Amino acid sequence: MEEFFDFKKHNTSLKTEVIAGITTFMTMAYIIFVNPDLLGETGMDEGAVMTATIITAAVSCILMGILTNYPFALASGMGLNAFFAFTVAPEAGWQGALAAVLISGIVFIILAFLGLIEKIDSVVPTTLKKAVAAGIGLFIALIGFQNSGIVVPYPDTLVTLGDLTEPGPIVSILGLVATAALMALKVKGAILLGIIISTFISFFVGLQAFPTGISDFIGQPASLAPIAFQLDFGAILDLGIMTIFALVFVDLFDTMGTLLGAGARAGYLNEQGNLPKVKNAMIADAIGTIGGALVGTSTVTTYVESTSGISEGGRTGATAVVVGLLFLLALFLAPFASMVPSEATAPALIIVGVLMIGAVRDIDFEDFTEAFPAFITIALMPFTYSIAHGIAGGFIAYPLVKAFAGRTSEIHWFNYLLGIISIFHFVG
């Protein structure tokens, strides 16, 4: 192993890589509980989704470690799972949504092989990429507030404050406070610990029954049979092309941003600021997405939480392999996962929203031609309950307002194309 991952060249050791892998796993393992909860909204079997989420993450991490020798971990992406559950599945059913994910993965891997991903990423304005991240953050936070019962439907104002004395909101509020405290204290795995704390609180307020033995925590993983290989390609006809574009673009922006950010943290970027072997990393990401769609989970992406392991000294693919092996061990937590209520994962969604909204700091709000399309992108996602609508709105607004300002030289032709496609998304 030491020779394969070249520990000596990277000035690391097996012990360091294992510690780094454990650290990364702790910071991203919340997806084991959050993903089944979100995808379960579509009617998918939550136990099967948990198994699919874990297997896909494990294989993707190990593949990333072997193909690139980078300490980057992968799993079903936050935001992309919300897009799957609340934008794609309502139109095409979860079977159609899985088919859309598979197609987006195939498109992604073709773009990776052709070396086009970096080019596309470079011509899409940074403002829109950051606005997409921030908008998804607000959307995820809204879902968290709804799942908690803190925000409830109201006919006169669409939404209002829920009854905070009910068990559900109590669990979520206490869990949110606990998670925020752990985050403020910079505790590794704060979000995962927050979910566990919230779940135990749910026992005491009567939201969930108390466990009676070890079998309530550890047992055999759920079967994939209810969701594996159940793709409905015919249902894709009910989706616009913008839906597939959105799946590809969100994954592209998310993955490129994470790879460059984590790569810089690990000291992997070359003099031009590029990441060597980025194509292999993209291929690992795409294979994860394709495999995930086949077994029954949403789009796979590279996790920014990988930087936590890098901070602990992880410098090679051994870190990613350790993360993958830990995911496999987590398969046997299926009984405990079934006890985690939506109110216990809601704080995780809200905290992830907080982290994602931070992308607005890179948007120049002093320049109206940047601020307007960014605001349209961000606002449309929660207000229309659709990530695709937000992306399409931003792609239309950006070239339009730049043209009005006489700044057409700042617009790449590809952005005009995206704007035209986005118009058909709304009127098609």
CSV table of C-alpha atoms in Angstrom, one decimal:
chain,number,residue,atom,x,y,z
A,1,MET,CA,0.0,0.0,0.0
A,2,GLU,CA,2.8,2.4,0.9
A,3,GLU,CA,4.4,1.9,-2.5
A,4,PHE,CA,1.1,2.1,-4.5
A,5,PHE,CA,0.1,5.4,-2.9
A,6,ASP,CA,3.7,6.6,-2.8
A,7,PHE,CA,3.7,7.7,0.9
A,8,LYS,CA,7.4,8.7,0.8
A,9,LYS,CA,6.9,11.2,-2.0
A,10,HIS,CA,4.0,12.8,-0.3
A,11,ASN,CA,5.7,12.8,3.1
A,12,THR,CA,2.9,10.9,4.8
A,13,SER,CA,2.4,7.5,6.5
A,14,LEU,CA,-0.3,4.9,6.8
A,15,LYS,CA,-1.2,6.1,10.3
A,16,THR,CA,-1.7,9.7,9.1
A,17,GLU,CA,-3.8,8.6,6.1
A,18,VAL,CA,-6.0,6.4,8.3
A,19,ILE,CA,-6.6,9.3,10.8
A,20,ALA,CA,-7.3,11.6,7.8
A,21,GLY,CA,-9.8,9.1,6.4
A,22,ILE,CA,-11.6,8.8,9.7
A,23,THR,CA,-11.8,12.6,10.0
A,24,THR,CA,-13.2,13.0,6.5
A,25,PHE,CA,-15.7,10.2,7.1
A,26,MET,CA,-16.9,11.8,10.4
A,27,THR,CA,-17.5,15.2,8.7
A,28,MET,CA,-19.5,13.8,5.8
A,29,ALA,CA,-21.3,10.7,7.3
A,30,TYR,CA,-24.4,12.7,7.9
A,31,ILE,CA,-25.4,12.0,4.3
A,32,ILE,CA,-26.1,8.4,5.4
A,33,PHE,CA,-29.1,9.7,7.3
A,34,VAL,CA,-30.0,12.8,5.3
A,35,ASN,CA,-30.1,11.3,1.9
A,36,PRO,CA,-32.7,8.5,2.7
A,37,ASP,CA,-34.8,11.1,4.4
A,38,LEU,CA,-34.9,13.4,1.4
A,39,LEU,CA,-35.2,10.8,-1.3
A,40,GLY,CA,-37.9,9.0,0.8
A,41,GLU,CA,-40.1,12.0,0.1
A,42,THR,CA,-40.5,10.7,-3.4
A,43,GLY,CA,-41.8,7.3,-2.3
A,44,MET,CA,-38.5,5.5,-2.4
A,45,ASP,CA,-37.8,2.9,0.2
A,46,GLU,CA,-35.6,4.7,2.8
A,47,GLY,CA,-33.8,1.6,3.9
A,48,ALA,CA,-32.9,0.7,0.3
A,49,VAL,CA,-31.8,4.3,-0.3
A,50,MET,CA,-29.5,4.2,2.7
A,51,THR,CA,-27.9,1.0,1.3
A,52,ALA,CA,-27.5,2.5,-2.1
A,53,THR,CA,-26.1,5.7,-0.7
A,54,ILE,CA,-23.5,3.9,1.3
A,55,ILE,CA,-22.4,1.4,-1.4
A,56,THR,CA,-22.2,4.2,-4.0
A,57,ALA,CA,-20.1,6.4,-1.7
A,58,ALA,CA,-17.8,3.5,-0.8
A,59,VAL,CA,-17.1,2.5,-4.3
A,60,SER,CA,-16.7,6.1,-5.5
A,61,CYS,CA,-14.2,7.0,-2.7
A,62,ILE,CA,-12.1,3.8,-3.4
A,63,LEU,CA,-12.2,4.5,-7.1
A,64,MET,CA,-11.1,8.1,-6.6
A,65,GLY,CA,-8.2,7.0,-4.4
A,66,ILE,CA,-7.0,4.4,-7.0
A,67,LEU,CA,-7.5,6.5,-10.1
A,68,THR,CA,-6.1,9.8,-8.9
A,69,ASN,CA,-4.2,9.1,-5.6
A,70,TYR,CA,-5.9,12.2,-4.2
A,71,PRO,CA,-7.5,12.3,-0.7
A,72,PHE,CA,-10.9,13.3,-2.1
A,73,ALA,CA,-14.1,11.6,-0.9
A,74,LEU,CA,-17.4,11.4,-2.7
A,75,ALA,CA,-21.0,10.6,-1.9
A,76,SER,CA,-24.5,11.7,-3.0
A,77,GLY,CA,-24.4,15.5,-3.1
A,78,MET,CA,-26.4,17.8,-0.9
A,79,GLY,CA,-28.5,20.1,-3.1
A,80,LEU,CA,-28.4,17.5,-5.9
A,81,ASN,CA,-30.5,15.2,-3.7
A,82,ALA,CA,-33.0,18.0,-3.0
A,83,PHE,CA,-33.1,18.7,-6.8
A,84,PHE,CA,-33.9,15.0,-7.3
A,85,ALA,CA,-36.6,14.9,-4.7
A,86,PHE,CA,-38.4,18.2,-5.1
A,87,THR,CA,-37.8,19.1,-8.8
A,88,VAL,CA,-37.3,16.0,-10.9
A,89,ALA,CA,-39.2,13.3,-9.1
A,90,PRO,CA,-42.5,15.3,-8.9
A,91,GLU,CA,-42.5,15.6,-12.7
A,92,ALA,CA,-41.2,12.1,-13.7
A,93,GLY,CA,-41.5,9.9,-10.6
A,94,TRP,CA,-38.5,8.6,-8.8
A,95,GLN,CA,-37.9,6.0,-11.5
A,96,GLY,CA,-37.7,8.8,-14.1
A,97,ALA,CA,-35.5,10.9,-11.8
A,98,LEU,CA,-33.0,8.0,-11.6
A,99,ALA,CA,-33.0,7.8,-15.4
A,100,ALA,CA,-32.3,11.5,-15.6
A,101,VAL,CA,-29.4,11.1,-13.1
A,102,LEU,CA,-28.0,8.2,-15.2
A,103,ILE,CA,-28.2,10.3,-18.4
A,104,SER,CA,-26.5,13.3,-16.7
A,105,GLY,CA,-23.7,11.0,-15.5
A,106,ILE,CA,-23.2,9.7,-19.0
A,107,VAL,CA,-23.1,13.3,-20.3
A,108,PHE,CA,-20.6,14.2,-17.6
A,109,ILE,CA,-18.3,11.3,-18.4
A,110,ILE,CA,-18.3,12.2,-22.1
A,111,LEU,CA,-17.5,15.8,-21.3
A,112,ALA,CA,-14.7,14.6,-19.0
A,113,PHE,CA,-13.2,12.3,-21.6
A,114,LEU,CA,-13.3,15.2,-24.2
A,115,GLY,CA,-11.7,17.6,-21.7
A,116,LEU,CA,-14.6,20.0,-22.0
A,117,ILE,CA,-15.5,20.2,-18.3
A,118,GLU,CA,-12.8,22.7,-17.5
A,119,LYS,CA,-13.6,24.8,-20.5
A,120,ILE,CA,-17.3,25.0,-19.7
A,121,ASP,CA,-16.5,25.8,-16.1
A,122,SER,CA,-14.2,28.6,-17.2
A,123,VAL,CA,-16.8,30.4,-19.4
A,124,VAL,CA,-19.8,30.3,-17.0
A,125,PRO,CA,-19.6,33.5,-14.9
A,126,THR,CA,-18.4,33.0,-11.4
A,127,THR,CA,-21.3,35.1,-10.2
A,128,LEU,CA,-23.8,32.5,-11.5
A,129,LYS,CA,-21.8,29.6,-10.1
A,130,LYS,CA,-21.7,31.2,-6.7
A,131,ALA,CA,-25.4,32.2,-6.9
A,132,VAL,CA,-26.4,28.6,-7.7
A,133,ALA,CA,-24.6,27.4,-4.6
A,134,ALA,CA,-26.2,30.1,-2.4
A,135,GLY,CA,-29.6,29.5,-3.8
A,136,ILE,CA,-29.4,25.8,-3.2
A,137,GLY,CA,-28.3,26.6,0.3
A,138,LEU,CA,-31.5,28.6,0.9
A,139,PHE,CA,-33.6,25.9,-0.7
A,140,ILE,CA,-32.1,23.2,1.5
A,141,ALA,CA,-32.6,25.3,4.6
A,142,LEU,CA,-36.3,25.9,3.7
A,143,ILE,CA,-36.7,22.1,3.4
A,144,GLY,CA,-35.1,21.8,6.8
A,145,PHE,CA,-37.4,24.3,8.4
A,146,GLN,CA,-40.4,22.6,6.8
A,147,ASN,CA,-39.3,19.1,7.9
A,148,SER,CA,-38.8,20.4,11.4
A,149,GLY,CA,-42.3,21.9,11.7
A,150,ILE,CA,-40.8,25.3,12.5
A,151,VAL,CA,-42.2,26.6,9.2
A,152,VAL,CA,-45.7,25.3,8.1
A,153,PRO,CA,-48.1,26.1,5.2
A,154,TYR,CA,-50.5,29.0,5.7
A,155,PRO,CA,-53.1,30.1,3.1
A,156,ASP,CA,-52.9,33.8,3.6
A,157,THR,CA,-49.1,34.2,3.6
A,158,LEU,CA,-48.0,30.8,2.1
A,159,VAL,CA,-46.0,30.0,5.1
A,160,THR,CA,-46.0,30.8,8.8
A,161,LEU,CA,-44.4,29.8,12.1
A,162,GLY,CA,-45.4,26.4,13.4
A,163,ASP,CA,-46.4,25.3,16.9
A,164,LEU,CA,-43.0,25.3,18.6
A,165,THR,CA,-44.4,23.4,21.6
A,166,GLU,CA,-45.0,20.2,19.5
A,167,PRO,CA,-42.4,17.4,19.9
A,168,GLY,CA,-41.1,17.7,16.3
A,169,PRO,CA,-40.1,21.4,16.4
A,170,ILE,CA,-38.7,20.9,19.9
A,171,VAL,CA,-36.4,18.1,18.6
A,172,SER,CA,-35.3,20.2,15.7
A,173,ILE,CA,-34.7,23.4,17.7
A,174,LEU,CA,-32.7,21.6,20.4
A,175,GLY,CA,-30.8,19.7,17.7
A,176,LEU,CA,-30.1,22.9,15.8
A,177,VAL,CA,-28.7,24.6,18.9
A,178,ALA,CA,-26.5,21.6,19.7
A,179,THR,CA,-25.2,21.4,16.1
A,180,ALA,CA,-24.5,25.1,16.0
A,181,ALA,CA,-22.6,24.9,19.2
A,182,LEU,CA,-20.5,22.0,17.9
A,183,MET,CA,-19.9,23.9,14.7
A,184,ALA,CA,-18.8,27.0,16.7
A,185,LEU,CA,-16.5,24.8,18.7
A,186,LYS,CA,-15.0,23.4,15.5
A,187,VAL,CA,-15.8,19.8,16.6
A,188,LYS,CA,-15.1,17.3,13.8
A,189,GLY,CA,-18.2,15.6,12.7
A,190,ALA,CA,-20.5,18.3,14.2
A,191,ILE,CA,-23.3,17.7,11.7
A,192,LEU,CA,-23.3,13.9,12.2
A,193,LEU,CA,-23.2,14.3,16.0
A,194,GLY,CA,-26.1,16.8,15.8
A,195,ILE,CA,-28.2,14.2,14.0
A,196,ILE,CA,-27.4,11.6,16.7
A,197,ILE,CA,-28.1,14.1,19.5
A,198,SER,CA,-31.4,15.1,17.9
A,199,THR,CA,-32.4,11.4,17.5
A,200,PHE,CA,-31.8,10.7,21.2
A,201,ILE,CA,-33.8,13.8,22.1
A,202,SER,CA,-36.7,12.4,20.0
A,203,PHE,CA,-36.8,9.4,22.3
A,204,PHE,CA,-37.4,11.6,25.4
A,205,VAL,CA,-40.1,13.9,23.9
A,206,GLY,CA,-42.1,10.9,22.6
A,207,LEU,CA,-41.5,11.4,18.9
A,208,GLN,CA,-39.7,8.0,18.6
A,209,ALA,CA,-40.0,4.9,20.8
A,210,PHE,CA,-37.0,4.1,23.0
A,211,PRO,CA,-34.7,1.4,21.6
A,212,THR,CA,-34.9,-1.9,23.4
A,213,GLY,CA,-31.6,-3.5,22.6
A,214,ILE,CA,-28.4,-3.6,20.4
A,215,SER,CA,-30.4,-5.0,17.5
A,216,ASP,CA,-32.1,-1.6,17.3
A,217,PHE,CA,-28.7,0.0,16.5
A,218,ILE,CA,-26.8,-2.7,14.5
A,219,GLY,CA,-28.1,-5.2,12.0
A,220,GLN,CA,-28.3,-6.4,8.4
A,221,PRO,CA,-28.4,-3.7,5.7
A,222,ALA,CA,-31.7,-3.2,3.8
A,223,SER,CA,-32.0,-4.9,0.4
A,224,LEU,CA,-31.6,-2.8,-2.8
A,225,ALA,CA,-34.4,-4.7,-4.5
A,226,PRO,CA,-37.1,-2.1,-4.1
A,227,ILE,CA,-35.1,0.6,-6.0
A,228,ALA,CA,-32.2,-1.0,-7.9
A,229,PHE,CA,-32.3,-0.9,-11.7
A,230,GLN,CA,-35.8,0.6,-11.7
A,231,LEU,CA,-35.1,3.4,-14.2
A,232,ASP,CA,-38.0,4.8,-16.3
A,233,PHE,CA,-36.5,6.4,-19.4
A,234,GLY,CA,-39.9,7.0,-20.9
A,235,ALA,CA,-40.7,9.4,-18.1
A,236,ILE,CA,-37.8,11.6,-19.1
A,237,LEU,CA,-40.0,12.9,-21.9
A,238,ASP,CA,-41.9,14.8,-19.3
A,239,LEU,CA,-38.8,16.7,-18.3
A,240,GLY,CA,-37.3,19.6,-20.1
A,241,ILE,CA,-33.7,19.6,-21.4
A,242,MET,CA,-33.0,22.2,-18.7
A,243,THR,CA,-33.5,19.5,-16.0
A,244,ILE,CA,-30.7,17.4,-17.5
A,245,PHE,CA,-28.5,20.5,-18.0
A,246,ALA,CA,-29.1,21.6,-14.4
A,247,LEU,CA,-28.1,18.1,-13.1
A,248,VAL,CA,-24.9,18.3,-15.1
A,249,PHE,CA,-24.1,21.9,-14.4
A,250,VAL,CA,-24.7,21.8,-10.6
A,251,ASP,CA,-22.5,18.7,-10.4
A,252,LEU,CA,-19.9,20.3,-12.6
A,253,PHE,CA,-19.7,23.6,-10.6
A,254,ASP,CA,-19.7,21.7,-7.3
A,255,THR,CA,-17.1,19.2,-8.3
A,256,MET,CA,-14.7,21.7,-10.0
A,257,GLY,CA,-14.9,24.1,-7.1
A,258,THR,CA,-14.3,21.3,-4.5
A,259,LEU,CA,-11.4,19.8,-6.5
A,260,LEU,CA,-9.6,23.1,-6.9
A,261,GLY,CA,-10.3,24.2,-3.3
A,262,ALA,CA,-9.2,20.9,-1.8
A,263,GLY,CA,-6.4,20.6,-4.3
A,264,ALA,CA,-5.0,24.0,-3.3
A,265,ARG,CA,-5.3,23.0,0.4
A,266,ALA,CA,-3.3,19.8,-0.3
A,267,GLY,CA,-0.7,21.6,-2.4
A,268,TYR,CA,-1.6,19.8,-5.6
A,269,LEU,CA,-2.2,22.7,-8.0
A,270,ASN,CA,0.4,23.5,-10.6
A,271,GLU,CA,1.9,26.9,-11.5
A,272,GLN,CA,-1.1,27.6,-13.7
A,273,GLY,CA,-3.5,26.9,-10.8
A,274,ASN,CA,-4.8,23.7,-12.4
A,275,LEU,CA,-5.1,20.3,-10.8
A,276,PRO,CA,-3.1,17.5,-12.4
A,277,LYS,CA,-5.2,14.4,-13.2
A,278,VAL,CA,-8.4,16.4,-13.0
A,279,LYS,CA,-9.8,14.3,-15.8
A,280,ASN,CA,-9.4,11.1,-13.7
A,281,ALA,CA,-11.1,12.8,-10.8
A,282,MET,CA,-14.0,13.8,-13.0
A,283,ILE,CA,-14.3,10.3,-14.4
A,284,ALA,CA,-14.5,8.8,-10.9
A,285,ASP,CA,-17.2,11.3,-10.1
A,286,ALA,CA,-19.2,10.5,-13.2
A,287,ILE,CA,-18.8,6.7,-12.7
A,288,GLY,CA,-20.1,7.2,-9.2
A,289,THR,CA,-23.2,9.1,-10.5
A,290,ILE,CA,-23.9,6.4,-13.1
A,291,GLY,CA,-23.5,3.6,-10.6
A,292,GLY,CA,-25.5,5.4,-8.1
A,293,ALA,CA,-28.4,5.9,-10.5
A,294,LEU,CA,-28.4,2.2,-11.3
A,295,VAL,CA,-28.6,1.1,-7.6
A,296,GLY,CA,-31.0,3.8,-6.6
A,297,THR,CA,-29.5,7.1,-5.4
A,298,SER,CA,-29.0,10.7,-6.6
A,299,THR,CA,-26.0,12.4,-8.2
A,300,VAL,CA,-22.6,11.7,-6.7
A,301,THR,CA,-20.2,14.6,-6.2
A,302,THR,CA,-16.8,15.3,-4.5
A,303,TYR,CA,-17.3,16.5,-1.0
A,304,VAL,CA,-15.7,19.8,0.3
A,305,GLU,CA,-15.5,18.0,3.7
A,306,SER,CA,-12.5,16.3,2.1
A,307,THR,CA,-10.5,19.3,3.3
A,308,SER,CA,-11.0,18.2,6.9
A,309,GLY,CA,-9.0,15.0,6.2
A,310,ILE,CA,-6.4,17.1,4.3
A,311,SER,CA,-6.0,19.3,7.4
A,312,GLU,CA,-5.2,16.2,9.4
A,313,GLY,CA,-2.3,15.4,7.0
A,314,GLY,CA,-4.1,13.2,4.3
A,315,ARG,CA,-2.2,13.6,1.1
A,316,THR,CA,-2.9,10.4,-1.0
A,317,GLY,CA,-5.6,8.2,-2.3
A,318,ALA,CA,-5.2,6.0,0.8
A,319,THR,CA,-7.3,8.6,2.7
A,320,ALA,CA,-10.2,8.2,0.2
A,321,VAL,CA,-9.9,4.4,0.4
A,322,VAL,CA,-10.2,4.5,4.2
A,323,VAL,CA,-13.3,6.7,3.8
A,324,GLY,CA,-14.8,4.1,1.4
A,325,LEU,CA,-14.1,1.2,3.8
A,326,LEU,CA,-15.7,3.1,6.7
A,327,PHE,CA,-18.8,3.7,4.6
A,328,LEU,CA,-19.0,-0.1,4.0
A,329,LEU,CA,-18.9,-0.6,7.8
A,330,ALA,CA,-21.7,1.8,8.2
A,331,LEU,CA,-24.0,-0.5,6.2
A,332,PHE,CA,-24.7,-2.3,9.5
A,333,LEU,CA,-26.2,0.9,11.0
A,334,ALA,CA,-29.4,0.4,9.1
A,335,PRO,CA,-31.6,-0.3,12.2
A,336,PHE,CA,-30.4,2.9,13.8
A,337,ALA,CA,-31.0,4.9,10.6
A,338,SER,CA,-34.6,3.7,10.6
A,339,MET,CA,-35.1,5.4,14.0
A,340,VAL,CA,-33.8,8.8,12.8
A,341,PRO,CA,-36.9,11.0,12.2
A,342,SER,CA,-37.1,13.9,9.7
A,343,GLU,CA,-37.0,16.3,12.6
A,344,ALA,CA,-33.6,15.0,13.6
A,345,THR,CA,-32.1,15.5,10.1
A,346,ALA,CA,-33.7,18.9,9.7
A,347,PRO,CA,-30.9,20.7,11.7
A,348,ALA,CA,-28.4,19.2,9.3
A,349,LEU,CA,-30.2,20.7,6.3
A,350,ILE,CA,-30.3,24.1,7.9
A,351,ILE,CA,-26.6,24.0,8.8
A,352,VAL,CA,-25.7,22.9,5.3
A,353,GLY,CA,-27.8,25.9,4.1
A,354,VAL,CA,-25.7,28.2,6.3
A,355,LEU,CA,-22.5,26.8,4.8
A,356,MET,CA,-23.7,27.1,1.2
A,357,ILE,CA,-25.1,30.6,1.5
A,358,GLY,CA,-21.6,31.8,2.2
A,359,ALA,CA,-20.9,31.7,-1.5
A,360,VAL,CA,-22.5,35.2,-1.8
A,361,ARG,CA,-19.3,36.7,-0.4
A,362,ASP,CA,-17.8,36.2,-3.8
A,363,ILE,CA,-20.5,38.0,-5.7
A,364,ASP,CA,-20.0,41.7,-6.5
A,365,PHE,CA,-23.2,43.3,-5.4
A,366,GLU,CA,-21.8,46.8,-6.1
A,367,ASP,CA,-22.1,45.9,-9.9
A,368,PHE,CA,-25.8,45.7,-10.7
A,369,THR,CA,-25.1,43.6,-13.8
A,370,GLU,CA,-23.7,41.0,-11.5
A,371,ALA,CA,-26.1,41.5,-8.5
A,372,PHE,CA,-29.3,41.2,-10.5
A,373,PRO,CA,-28.8,37.8,-12.2
A,374,ALA,CA,-27.3,36.5,-8.9
A,375,PHE,CA,-30.4,37.6,-7.0
A,376,ILE,CA,-32.8,36.1,-9.5
A,377,THR,CA,-30.9,32.8,-9.3
A,378,ILE,CA,-30.9,32.8,-5.5
A,379,ALA,CA,-34.5,34.0,-5.0
A,380,LEU,CA,-36.2,31.7,-7.5
A,381,MET,CA,-35.0,28.5,-6.0
A,382,PRO,CA,-36.8,28.7,-2.6
A,383,PHE,CA,-39.6,30.9,-3.9
A,384,THR,CA,-40.5,28.5,-6.8
A,385,TYR,CA,-39.4,25.4,-4.9
A,386,SER,CA,-37.2,24.5,-7.9
A,387,ILE,CA,-33.4,24.6,-8.4
A,388,ALA,CA,-33.9,24.3,-12.2
A,389,HIS,CA,-36.0,27.5,-12.3
A,390,GLY,CA,-33.4,29.4,-10.4
A,391,ILE,CA,-30.6,28.3,-12.7
A,392,ALA,CA,-32.6,29.0,-15.8
A,393,GLY,CA,-33.6,32.5,-14.5
A,394,GLY,CA,-30.0,33.3,-13.8
A,395,PHE,CA,-28.9,32.1,-17.2
A,396,ILE,CA,-31.5,34.4,-18.9
A,397,ALA,CA,-30.9,37.4,-16.7
A,398,TYR,CA,-27.1,37.5,-17.0
A,399,PRO,CA,-26.6,38.1,-20.7
A,400,LEU,CA,-29.7,40.2,-20.8
A,401,VAL,CA,-28.7,42.8,-18.2
A,402,LYS,CA,-25.1,42.8,-19.5
A,403,ALA,CA,-26.4,43.6,-23.0
A,404,PHE,CA,-28.6,46.4,-21.6
A,405,ALA,CA,-25.5,47.9,-20.0
A,406,GLY,CA,-23.6,47.8,-23.3
A,407,ARG,CA,-21.1,45.3,-21.9
A,408,THR,CA,-21.5,42.5,-24.4
A,409,SER,CA,-17.8,42.0,-24.5
A,410,GLU,CA,-18.1,40.3,-21.1
A,411,ILE,CA,-20.5,37.7,-22.4
A,412,HIS,CA,-19.1,34.5,-23.9
A,413,TRP,CA,-21.3,33.1,-26.7
A,414,PHE,CA,-21.9,30.0,-24.6
A,415,ASN,CA,-23.9,32.1,-22.1
A,416,TYR,CA,-26.2,33.3,-24.9
A,417,LEU,CA,-26.8,29.7,-25.8
A,418,LEU,CA,-27.6,28.9,-22.1
A,419,GLY,CA,-30.0,31.8,-22.0
A,420,ILE,CA,-31.9,30.7,-25.1
A,421,ILE,CA,-32.2,27.1,-23.7
A,422,SER,CA,-33.4,28.6,-20.4
A,423,ILE,CA,-36.1,30.5,-22.1
A,424,PHE,CA,-37.5,27.3,-23.6
A,425,HIS,CA,-37.4,25.8,-20.1
A,426,PHE,CA,-40.0,28.4,-19.0
A,427,VAL,CA,-42.2,28.5,-22.2
A,428,GLY,CA,-41.7,25.0,-23.6
